[in-house]
Tab-separated table of C-alpha atoms in Angstrom:
chain	number	residue	atom	x	y	z
A	1	MET	CA	294.846	242.647	225.937
A	2	THR	CA	298.047	242.121	227.860
A	3	ARG	CA	298.438	244.543	230.757
A	4	HIS	CA	301.606	246.491	231.183
A	5	ARG	CA	302.715	245.548	234.661
A	6	THR	CA	306.035	247.306	234.796
A	7	LEU	CA	304.922	249.417	237.747
A	8	ARG	CA	303.591	246.515	239.820
A	9	ARG	CA	306.678	246.835	241.971
A	10	ALA	CA	308.786	249.296	243.947
A	11	LEU	CA	311.867	250.951	242.537
A	12	LEU	CA	315.302	252.017	243.631
A	13	PRO	CA	316.557	255.541	243.076
A	14	ALA	CA	318.413	255.907	239.849
A	15	LEU	CA	321.687	256.681	241.629
A	16	ILE	CA	324.979	254.969	240.886
A	17	ALA	CA	325.558	252.370	243.505
A	18	SER	CA	329.031	253.634	244.340
A	19	ALA	CA	327.521	256.971	245.392
A	20	PHE	CA	325.884	255.433	248.397
A	21	ALA	CA	328.159	255.233	251.416
A	22	ALA	CA	325.454	254.477	253.990
A	23	PRO	CA	323.004	251.587	254.297
A	24	LEU	CA	319.788	252.204	252.424
A	25	GLN	CA	316.220	251.377	253.445
A	26	ALA	CA	313.032	250.592	251.642
A	27	ALA	CA	309.835	252.526	252.441
A	28	ASP	CA	306.370	253.375	251.228
A	29	LEU	CA	304.740	256.827	251.104
A	30	LEU	CA	303.448	256.658	254.676
A	31	THR	CA	306.885	255.743	256.051
A	32	ILE	CA	308.619	258.479	254.155
A	33	THR	CA	305.922	261.011	255.311
A	34	ARG	CA	306.614	260.086	258.907
A	35	ASP	CA	310.349	260.469	258.356
A	36	ALA	CA	309.781	263.931	256.942
A	37	LEU	CA	307.595	264.984	259.861
A	38	GLU	CA	310.425	263.923	262.158
A	39	ASN	CA	313.428	265.161	260.248
A	40	ASN	CA	312.403	268.009	257.869
A	41	ALA	CA	314.479	271.088	258.629
A	42	GLU	CA	311.805	273.695	257.716
A	43	LEU	CA	309.255	271.980	259.960
A	44	ALA	CA	311.744	271.691	262.829
A	45	SER	CA	312.406	275.394	262.498
A	46	ALA	CA	308.676	276.175	262.564
A	47	ARG	CA	308.248	274.116	265.727
A	48	SER	CA	311.120	275.973	267.376
A	49	GLN	CA	309.610	279.246	266.334
A	50	THR	CA	306.317	278.213	267.881
A	51	GLY	CA	308.091	277.422	271.114
A	52	SER	CA	309.760	280.882	270.993
A	53	VAL	CA	306.391	282.645	270.464
A	54	GLU	CA	304.827	280.700	273.365
A	55	ALA	CA	307.720	281.727	275.624
A	56	GLY	CA	307.123	285.376	274.538
A	57	ARG	CA	303.754	285.280	276.246
A	58	ASP	CA	305.500	284.486	279.593
A	59	VAL	CA	307.971	287.284	278.940
A	60	GLU	CA	305.150	289.846	278.549
A	61	ARG	CA	303.161	288.385	281.484
A	62	ALA	CA	306.152	288.780	283.801
A	63	ASP	CA	305.825	292.582	283.785
A	64	LEU	CA	302.442	292.221	285.524
A	65	LEU	CA	303.790	290.041	288.311
A	66	PRO	CA	305.722	291.145	291.421
A	67	GLN	CA	309.178	292.542	290.817
A	68	VAL	CA	311.891	292.282	293.474
A	69	ASN	CA	315.232	293.996	293.062
A	70	THR	CA	318.188	294.454	295.304
A	71	SER	CA	321.443	296.349	295.018
A	72	ALA	CA	324.486	296.587	297.244
A	73	ASN	CA	327.624	298.706	297.247
A	74	VAL	CA	330.925	298.754	299.089
A	75	SER	CA	333.270	301.672	298.589
A	76	HIS	CA	336.356	303.340	299.929
A	77	ASN	CA	335.937	307.076	300.467
A	78	ARG	CA	338.500	309.831	300.881
A	79	GLN	CA	337.150	313.198	302.035
A	80	TYR	CA	339.158	316.413	301.645
A	81	GLU	CA	338.264	319.380	303.897
A	82	SER	CA	339.696	322.891	304.002
A	83	GLN	CA	337.193	324.535	306.313
A	84	THR	CA	338.560	326.515	309.307
A	85	GLN	CA	336.903	328.279	312.272
A	86	THR	CA	336.309	332.068	312.006
A	87	GLY	CA	335.076	334.489	314.610
A	88	GLY	CA	335.367	331.934	317.310
A	89	PHE	CA	332.409	330.006	315.946
A	90	PRO	CA	332.796	326.363	314.998
A	91	THR	CA	332.016	325.408	311.411
A	92	GLY	CA	331.368	321.748	312.056
A	93	GLY	CA	334.504	320.840	310.102
A	94	THR	CA	337.555	319.060	311.274
A	95	GLY	CA	339.734	321.975	311.152
A	96	GLY	CA	341.012	321.297	307.660
A	97	GLY	CA	341.734	317.614	308.262
A	98	ASP	CA	341.205	314.870	305.757
A	99	ASP	CA	339.232	311.676	306.422
A	100	ASN	CA	339.424	308.201	304.898
A	101	TYR	CA	336.677	305.688	305.528
A	102	ASN	CA	334.854	302.691	304.089
A	103	SER	CA	331.105	302.501	303.520
A	104	ALA	CA	328.599	299.868	302.591
A	105	GLY	CA	324.955	300.058	301.494
A	106	LEU	CA	322.036	297.753	300.686
A	107	THR	CA	318.760	298.494	298.960
A	108	LEU	CA	315.850	296.105	298.577
A	109	GLU	CA	312.667	297.066	296.683
A	110	ALA	CA	309.544	295.186	295.691
A	111	THR	CA	306.962	296.492	293.230
A	112	GLN	CA	303.583	295.210	292.000
A	113	ALA	CA	301.782	296.635	289.017
A	114	LEU	CA	298.241	297.565	289.929
A	115	PHE	CA	297.230	299.180	286.670
A	116	ASP	CA	299.363	299.036	283.521
A	117	ALA	CA	297.242	299.069	280.379
A	118	ARG	CA	300.192	298.788	278.035
A	119	ASN	CA	301.557	295.623	279.622
A	120	SER	CA	298.112	294.067	279.707
A	121	ARG	CA	297.684	294.752	275.983
A	122	GLU	CA	301.089	293.268	275.274
A	123	VAL	CA	300.034	290.030	276.987
A	124	GLU	CA	296.874	289.936	274.863
A	125	GLN	CA	299.004	290.499	271.756
A	126	ALA	CA	301.311	287.644	272.712
A	127	GLU	CA	298.223	285.374	272.983
A	128	ARG	CA	297.147	286.371	269.465
A	129	GLN	CA	300.673	285.826	268.199
A	130	ILE	CA	300.522	282.267	269.549
A	131	ASP	CA	297.313	281.677	267.592
A	132	GLN	CA	298.922	283.027	264.452
A	133	GLN	CA	302.084	280.958	264.840
A	134	THR	CA	300.026	277.811	265.560
A	135	TYR	CA	298.312	278.267	262.193
A	136	GLN	CA	301.688	278.938	260.549
A	137	LEU	CA	302.990	275.703	262.012
A	138	ALA	CA	299.999	273.846	260.665
A	139	ALA	CA	300.564	275.390	257.223
A	140	THR	CA	304.247	274.290	257.331
A	141	GLU	CA	303.199	270.713	258.245
A	142	GLN	CA	300.741	270.575	255.370
A	143	GLN	CA	303.368	271.979	253.005
A	144	VAL	CA	305.780	269.246	254.080
A	145	LEU	CA	303.054	266.589	253.442
A	146	ILE	CA	302.387	267.895	249.928
A	147	ASP	CA	306.080	268.388	249.103
A	148	VAL	CA	306.953	264.847	250.198
A	149	SER	CA	303.965	263.323	248.418
A	150	ALA	CA	304.692	265.307	245.207
A	151	ALA	CA	308.370	264.341	245.377
A	152	TYR	CA	307.400	260.685	245.874
A	153	PHE	CA	305.061	260.557	242.870
A	154	GLU	CA	307.406	262.673	240.722
A	155	ILE	CA	309.933	259.833	241.194
A	156	LEU	CA	307.363	257.319	240.108
A	157	ARG	CA	306.397	259.502	237.178
A	158	ALA	CA	310.045	259.846	236.122
A	159	TYR	CA	310.528	256.088	236.449
A	160	GLU	CA	307.518	255.269	234.246
A	161	VAL	CA	308.681	257.804	231.708
A	162	LEU	CA	312.083	256.328	231.808
A	163	GLU	CA	310.647	252.806	231.258
A	164	ALA	CA	308.747	254.105	228.237
A	165	ARG	CA	311.898	255.742	226.832
A	166	ARG	CA	313.889	252.614	227.332
A	167	ALA	CA	311.256	250.559	225.547
A	168	GLN	CA	311.214	253.142	222.764
A	169	GLU	CA	315.003	252.922	222.422
A	170	ARG	CA	314.859	249.145	222.300
A	171	ALA	CA	312.086	249.155	219.636
A	172	ILE	CA	313.853	251.694	217.453
A	173	GLY	CA	317.135	249.744	217.982
A	174	ARG	CA	315.378	246.672	216.692
A	175	GLN	CA	314.108	248.658	213.748
A	176	LEU	CA	317.643	249.896	213.078
A	177	GLU	CA	318.967	246.358	213.260
A	178	GLN	CA	316.302	245.192	210.761
A	179	ALA	CA	317.097	248.131	208.438
A	180	ARG	CA	320.783	247.164	208.394
A	181	GLU	CA	319.992	243.567	207.589
A	182	GLN	CA	317.655	244.636	204.740
A	183	PHE	CA	320.322	247.005	203.391
A	184	GLU	CA	322.905	244.264	203.402
A	185	VAL	CA	320.763	242.103	201.172
A	186	GLY	CA	319.849	245.063	198.901
A	187	LEU	CA	316.216	245.446	199.897
A	188	ILE	CA	316.413	249.092	200.985
A	189	ALA	CA	318.590	252.072	200.351
A	190	ILE	CA	321.249	253.348	202.751
A	191	THR	CA	319.079	256.484	203.440
A	192	GLU	CA	316.570	254.358	205.345
A	193	VAL	CA	319.371	253.002	207.515
A	194	GLU	CA	320.522	256.557	208.218
A	195	GLU	CA	316.953	257.574	209.068
A	196	ALA	CA	316.683	254.761	211.557
A	197	LYS	CA	320.112	255.551	213.013
A	198	ALA	CA	319.099	259.203	213.532
A	199	ALA	CA	315.882	258.174	215.230
A	200	PHE	CA	317.775	255.803	217.439
A	201	ASP	CA	320.298	258.438	218.473
A	202	GLN	CA	317.414	260.756	219.365
A	203	ALA	CA	315.752	258.023	221.398
A	204	ARG	CA	318.950	257.331	223.227
A	205	ALA	CA	319.410	261.019	224.084
A	206	VAL	CA	315.820	261.186	225.406
A	207	ARG	CA	316.431	258.054	227.533
A	208	ILE	CA	319.590	259.515	229.025
A	209	ALA	CA	317.732	262.720	229.906
A	210	ALA	CA	315.033	260.619	231.596
A	211	GLU	CA	317.595	258.806	233.691
A	212	SER	CA	319.097	262.112	234.795
A	213	ASP	CA	315.630	263.412	235.713
A	214	LEU	CA	315.028	260.373	237.888
A	215	GLN	CA	318.251	260.916	239.774
A	216	VAL	CA	317.289	264.569	240.447
A	217	ARG	CA	313.848	263.576	241.689
A	218	PHE	CA	315.336	261.224	244.243
A	219	GLU	CA	317.605	263.966	245.516
A	220	VAL	CA	314.565	266.149	246.207
A	221	LEU	CA	313.070	263.436	248.393
A	222	GLU	CA	316.326	263.094	250.309
A	223	ARG	CA	316.427	266.834	251.000
A	224	LEU	CA	312.926	266.759	252.437
A	225	THR	CA	313.406	263.821	254.744
A	226	GLY	CA	317.138	263.668	255.444
A	227	GLN	CA	316.997	260.000	254.480
A	228	ARG	CA	318.056	257.806	251.544
A	229	TYR	CA	315.814	254.982	250.472
A	230	SER	CA	316.793	251.810	248.682
A	231	SER	CA	313.299	251.417	247.133
A	232	ILE	CA	309.854	252.996	247.199
A	233	ASP	CA	306.578	251.314	246.423
A	234	ALA	CA	304.978	251.881	243.062
A	235	LEU	CA	301.469	253.035	242.333
A	236	GLY	CA	299.128	250.204	241.709
A	237	GLU	CA	297.028	249.716	238.628
A	238	GLU	CA	293.650	249.929	240.333
A	239	VAL	CA	293.819	253.596	241.283
A	240	PRO	CA	290.263	255.058	241.769
A	241	ILE	CA	290.431	257.806	239.177
A	242	GLN	CA	287.246	259.716	239.941
A	243	PRO	CA	286.007	263.249	240.501
A	244	PRO	CA	286.498	264.858	243.921
A	245	THR	CA	283.939	264.030	246.599
A	246	PRO	CA	281.759	265.999	246.984
A	247	ASP	CA	281.724	267.098	243.326
A	248	ASP	CA	280.915	270.707	244.276
A	249	ARG	CA	283.468	273.434	243.875
A	250	GLY	CA	281.648	275.770	246.280
A	251	HIS	CA	281.818	273.208	249.049
A	252	TRP	CA	285.603	272.984	248.733
A	253	VAL	CA	285.898	276.802	248.773
A	254	GLU	CA	283.815	277.014	251.976
A	255	LEU	CA	285.961	274.225	253.451
A	256	ALA	CA	289.077	276.212	252.691
A	257	MET	CA	287.740	279.365	254.317
A	258	GLU	CA	287.113	277.444	257.493
A	259	ASN	CA	290.258	275.282	257.601
A	260	ASN	CA	293.060	276.649	255.433
A	261	PRO	CA	295.828	277.447	257.913
A	262	LEU	CA	297.306	280.236	255.785
A	263	VAL	CA	293.890	282.017	255.714
A	264	LEU	CA	293.500	281.512	259.461
A	265	ALA	CA	297.047	282.708	260.105
A	266	SER	CA	296.470	285.798	258.060
A	267	GLU	CA	293.233	286.466	259.914
A	268	ALA	CA	295.080	286.047	263.230
A	269	GLY	CA	297.670	288.492	261.929
A	270	VAL	CA	294.940	291.137	261.673
A	271	GLU	CA	294.234	290.659	265.339
A	272	VAL	CA	297.952	290.915	266.161
A	273	SER	CA	298.156	294.263	264.327
A	274	ARG	CA	294.992	295.443	266.089
A	275	SER	CA	296.713	294.668	269.373
A	276	SER	CA	299.631	296.894	268.363
A	277	VAL	CA	297.242	299.802	267.905
A	278	GLU	CA	295.803	299.144	271.367
A	279	ILE	CA	299.305	299.047	272.841
A	280	ALA	CA	300.141	302.363	271.230
A	281	ARG	CA	297.018	303.962	272.585
A	282	ALA	CA	297.668	302.589	276.098
A	283	GLN	CA	300.866	304.668	276.250
A	284	ARG	CA	298.665	307.735	277.034
A	285	LEU	CA	297.230	306.070	280.165
A	286	PRO	CA	298.692	306.294	283.690
A	287	THR	CA	300.415	303.395	285.396
A	288	VAL	CA	299.965	302.623	289.090
A	289	ASN	CA	302.399	300.467	291.065
A	290	ALA	CA	302.529	299.478	294.754
A	291	PHE	CA	306.067	299.489	296.175
A	292	ALA	CA	308.018	298.675	299.309
A	293	ASN	CA	311.699	299.299	299.878
A	294	TYR	CA	314.320	299.010	302.542
A	295	ASN	CA	317.682	300.871	302.664
A	296	TYR	CA	320.667	300.056	304.857
A	297	ALA	CA	323.917	302.077	305.063
A	298	ASP	CA	327.001	301.917	307.314
A	299	ASP	CA	330.560	303.288	307.400
A	300	ASP	CA	333.638	303.262	309.653
A	301	ARG	CA	334.304	306.986	310.007
A	302	ASP	CA	335.953	307.992	313.288
A	303	GLY	CA	333.556	309.130	315.946
A	304	VAL	CA	330.536	307.574	314.254
A	305	GLU	CA	328.975	304.361	315.447
A	306	GLY	CA	325.939	302.387	314.286
A	307	HIS	CA	324.230	302.374	310.911
A	308	ASN	CA	321.425	304.059	309.075
A	309	SER	CA	318.347	302.223	307.800
A	310	ALA	CA	314.966	303.200	306.406
A	311	SER	CA	311.906	301.524	304.906
A	312	GLN	CA	309.125	302.795	302.751
A	313	VAL	CA	305.711	301.487	301.553
A	314	GLY	CA	303.426	303.294	299.157
A	315	LEU	CA	301.857	303.743	295.732
A	316	ARG	CA	303.497	305.284	292.705
A	317	ALA	CA	301.565	306.656	289.803
A	318	THR	CA	303.001	307.866	286.527
A	319	LEU	CA	301.193	309.795	283.808
A	320	PRO	CA	302.991	310.792	280.576
A	321	LEU	CA	302.110	314.403	279.801
A	322	PHE	CA	304.177	315.036	276.681
A	323	THR	CA	306.484	312.661	274.783
A	324	GLY	CA	307.400	314.860	271.857
A	325	GLY	CA	304.591	313.434	269.682
A	326	ARG	CA	305.954	309.885	269.960
A	327	THR	CA	302.696	308.396	271.178
A	328	GLN	CA	300.525	309.853	268.389
A	329	ALA	CA	303.092	308.871	265.781
A	330	SER	CA	303.122	305.292	267.169
A	331	ILE	CA	299.344	305.163	266.942
A	332	ARG	CA	299.367	306.320	263.322
A	333	GLN	CA	302.205	303.885	262.488
A	334	ASN	CA	300.399	300.859	263.918
A	335	THR	CA	297.099	301.893	262.345
A	336	TYR	CA	298.703	301.791	258.896
A	337	ARG	CA	300.117	298.358	259.788
A	338	LEU	CA	296.649	297.186	260.780
A	339	GLU	CA	295.311	298.294	257.407
A	340	ALA	CA	298.156	296.501	255.658
A	341	SER	CA	297.418	293.289	257.505
A	342	GLN	CA	293.744	293.583	256.561
A	343	TYR	CA	294.707	293.911	252.893
A	344	ASP	CA	297.092	290.939	253.306
A	345	PHE	CA	294.261	288.838	254.718
A	346	GLU	CA	292.029	289.720	251.794
A	347	ALA	CA	294.804	288.913	249.323
A	348	GLN	CA	295.392	285.516	251.009
A	349	ARG	CA	291.673	284.822	250.997
A	350	ARG	CA	291.362	285.588	247.279
A	351	ASP	CA	294.465	283.556	246.448
A	352	THR	CA	293.147	280.535	248.386
A	353	VAL	CA	289.795	280.725	246.628
A	354	GLN	CA	291.567	280.819	243.239
A	355	GLN	CA	293.836	277.933	244.185
A	356	VAL	CA	290.940	275.778	245.367
A	357	ARG	CA	288.962	276.457	242.233
A	358	SER	CA	291.983	275.711	240.027
A	359	ARG	CA	292.804	272.449	241.783
A	360	PHE	CA	289.154	271.380	241.655
A	361	THR	CA	288.991	272.052	237.897
A	362	GLN	CA	292.343	270.363	237.200
A	363	LEU	CA	291.338	267.333	239.236
A	364	SER	CA	288.017	267.069	237.423
A	365	ASN	CA	289.807	267.340	234.031
A	366	ASP	CA	292.434	264.797	235.108
A	367	VAL	CA	289.699	262.126	235.297
A	368	SER	CA	288.915	262.609	231.619
A	369	THR	CA	292.538	263.065	230.712
A	370	VAL	CA	293.657	259.733	232.170
A	371	GLU	CA	290.934	257.933	230.225
A	372	ALA	CA	291.813	259.807	227.029
A	373	ARG	CA	295.524	259.053	227.420
A	374	ALA	CA	294.822	255.352	227.910
A	375	GLN	CA	292.775	255.315	224.730
A	376	ALA	CA	295.564	257.164	222.955
A	377	ILE	CA	297.894	254.237	223.697
A	378	VAL	CA	295.421	251.816	222.110
A	379	SER	CA	295.019	254.056	219.092
A	380	ASN	CA	298.724	254.596	218.607
A	381	GLN	CA	299.412	250.868	218.996
A	382	SER	CA	296.867	250.187	216.232
A	383	ALA	CA	298.470	252.875	214.085
A	384	LEU	CA	301.920	251.341	214.625
A	385	ASP	CA	300.677	247.896	213.710
A	386	ALA	CA	299.111	249.273	210.541
A	387	THR	CA	302.198	251.235	209.677
A	388	ARG	CA	304.432	248.233	210.110
A	389	ALA	CA	302.118	246.151	207.916
A	390	GLY	CA	302.297	248.908	205.253
A	391	TYR	CA	306.098	249.010	205.504
A	392	GLU	CA	306.213	245.268	204.891
A	393	VAL	CA	304.231	245.594	201.632
A	394	GLY	CA	305.993	248.780	200.578
A	395	THR	CA	303.247	251.314	201.033
A	396	ARG	CA	304.945	253.012	203.994
A	397	ASN	CA	308.598	253.919	204.548
A	398	ILE	CA	310.797	253.572	207.553
A	399	VAL	CA	310.240	257.202	208.589
A	400	ASP	CA	306.546	256.427	208.999
A	401	VAL	CA	307.344	253.454	211.138
A	402	LEU	CA	309.730	255.451	213.319
A	403	ASN	CA	307.230	258.236	213.784
A	404	ALA	CA	304.571	255.716	214.795
A	405	GLU	CA	307.000	254.164	217.248
A	406	GLN	CA	307.694	257.581	218.820
A	407	ASN	CA	303.972	258.461	218.976
A	408	LEU	CA	303.222	255.231	220.822
A	409	TYR	CA	305.827	255.729	223.518
A	410	ASN	CA	304.950	259.341	223.863
A	411	ALA	CA	301.377	258.248	224.514
A	412	VAL	CA	302.630	255.767	227.142
A	413	ALA	CA	304.639	258.490	228.895
A	414	ASP	CA	301.758	260.965	228.732
A	415	HIS	CA	299.352	258.361	230.225
A	416	ALA	CA	301.758	257.858	233.187
A	417	SER	CA	302.074	261.582	233.688
A	418	ALA	CA	298.252	261.981	233.673
A	419	ARG	CA	297.872	259.407	236.433
A	420	TYR	CA	300.413	261.174	238.674
A	421	ASP	CA	298.878	264.558	237.860
A	422	TYR	CA	295.594	263.246	239.266
A	423	VAL	CA	297.169	261.949	242.521
A	424	ILE	CA	299.188	265.124	243.104
A	425	ASN	CA	296.240	267.439	242.271
A	426	LEU	CA	294.073	265.460	244.637
A	427	LEU	CA	296.461	266.022	247.491
A	428	SER	CA	296.909	269.647	246.493
A	429	LEU	CA	293.133	270.143	246.689
A	430	ARG	CA	293.222	268.676	250.212
A	431	GLN	CA	296.047	271.014	251.123
A	432	GLN	CA	294.283	274.173	249.860
A	433	SER	CA	291.092	273.186	251.653
A	434	GLY	CA	293.050	272.659	254.891
A	435	THR	CA	292.233	268.952	255.141
A	436	LEU	CA	295.571	267.410	254.213
A	437	ASP	CA	296.882	265.360	257.102
A	438	VAL	CA	298.586	261.984	257.727
A	439	PRO	CA	295.290	259.986	257.449
A	440	ALA	CA	294.758	261.592	253.995
A	441	VAL	CA	298.250	260.507	252.999
A	442	GLU	CA	297.482	257.021	254.376
A	443	GLU	CA	294.502	256.743	252.081
A	444	VAL	CA	296.705	257.432	249.084
A	445	ASN	CA	299.327	255.066	250.453
A	446	ALA	CA	296.775	252.267	250.180
A	447	TRP	CA	296.906	252.684	246.390
A	448	LEU	CA	300.513	251.435	246.329
A	449	ASP	CA	300.821	247.783	245.455
A	450	GLY	CA	303.743	247.018	247.777
A	451	GLY	CA	305.981	245.171	245.312
A	452	SER	CA	309.724	245.773	245.194
A	453	VAL	CA	312.436	245.713	242.503
A	454	SER	CA	315.960	247.030	242.368
A	455	PHE	CA	316.734	249.765	239.905
A	456	THR	CA	320.220	250.821	238.908
A	457	LEU	CA	321.599	252.608	235.886
A	458	PRO	CA	322.510	249.990	233.340
A	459	GLU	CA	325.871	249.865	231.639
A	460	GLU	CA	326.004	251.325	228.143
A	461	ARG	CA	325.435	248.655	225.498
A	462	ASP	CA	325.224	248.671	221.746
A	463	PRO	CA	321.426	248.489	221.205
A	464	THR	CA	322.005	246.946	217.784
A	465	ASP	CA	323.843	244.009	219.310
A	466	ALA	CA	322.116	240.814	218.189
A	467	ALA	CA	322.206	239.508	221.785
A	468	MET	CA	320.285	242.517	223.098
A	469	GLN	CA	316.964	241.687	224.747
A	470	ILE	CA	314.085	243.480	222.990
A	471	GLY	CA	311.062	243.774	225.163
A	472	GLU	CA	307.484	244.096	224.019
A	473	PRO	CA	306.077	247.657	224.090
A	474	PRO	CA	304.048	248.551	227.191
A	475	ARG	CA	300.306	248.237	226.926
A	476	PRO	CA	297.670	250.483	228.407
A	477	ARG	CA	296.023	249.587	231.703
A	478	GLU	CA	292.503	248.348	231.244
């Protein structure tokens, strides 16, 4: 049996050449994955957010370190006096005179927190927020890996489907050409020609839709990576279609509970919320600070010389006695938030378990589906051959032949989709179990055959043109 080797090559995006203004580059899945890890906007945002959360820990820690503040002032003063002497006793005034003078002052104070439960809890919360954000970043990285891989293989899927639709259009075009020739010599009625023409028009419409789908798929890859690619490598024929290893659904669920970053981030979120409750409770505790300050003051009033200065060293304790119920309300508020985060964690855990089980089941079914789809191509090819033979001897009509043609190429497209479903579901299972990383992508990348071919949208041609090249229908992979 002749193998169908259409995909033993790489392909170019189905974009009109004039739409490309910049040089294009060829790449395989691993190269594109690395481009995405460097250029993906969502991932870059997550990395910046992680840096922000890490800096937040230093912000909270700063309140526990020494604080030094200084202030200075310079002012012009005008003093108005109206006091006078009575009973022969001086009042200490200037006899009703006014006074204008300048003054300057300087204050320097240093404080050190000795006991501040609230600030200590805030530092602990910042540490837990870093843990949570680290898991969120890992989840984002894994999401980029699965998105890029899925986009890559969706392009290949769309390309194989397009190849099947083009082959279908050519085959039906050949059938239409044959019907016209038979009608011209009076062997068949005009109705059979019209039936063939209708089938051809439908096949052409399906092919155009497949070309459009391929263009859209390539745009998704460009959005994820910020790059355009002149070609991408195709999936080889010898893909190991086999059940997941180990073939135990419970093992994959346990793996997910230990490694899935969304589960771990949700669990860390519970600890962050618990820290908020501790912070709220710490507001009822006293704070103790050590302090030292120095004050300097001087002015140029008449009759006054020198300056004033003073220093002070001591301890300062503060205990909130009544805050209008704010502290108790804050404790209740954060307690409810803690409960919500615990429910969120449980929801995430259940969702992950369900996703792992679903991916495992789909992947296991994909193994059988790929085999069944390949056999369906063989069966439909045999049915087409038999229908054509019946048409030649008059036991079948052209509608039967056209339906058999459509069934064959539908089977070819379904087989291609089944292969890509297997690859995508395999990577999805790795993602849900928390084990999707660049080495895992590299393993799949080894399944690509490394060939290359240019692919552009062909110019519209009359498929019934006698000079048209009619290719053989694709055959199933052995």
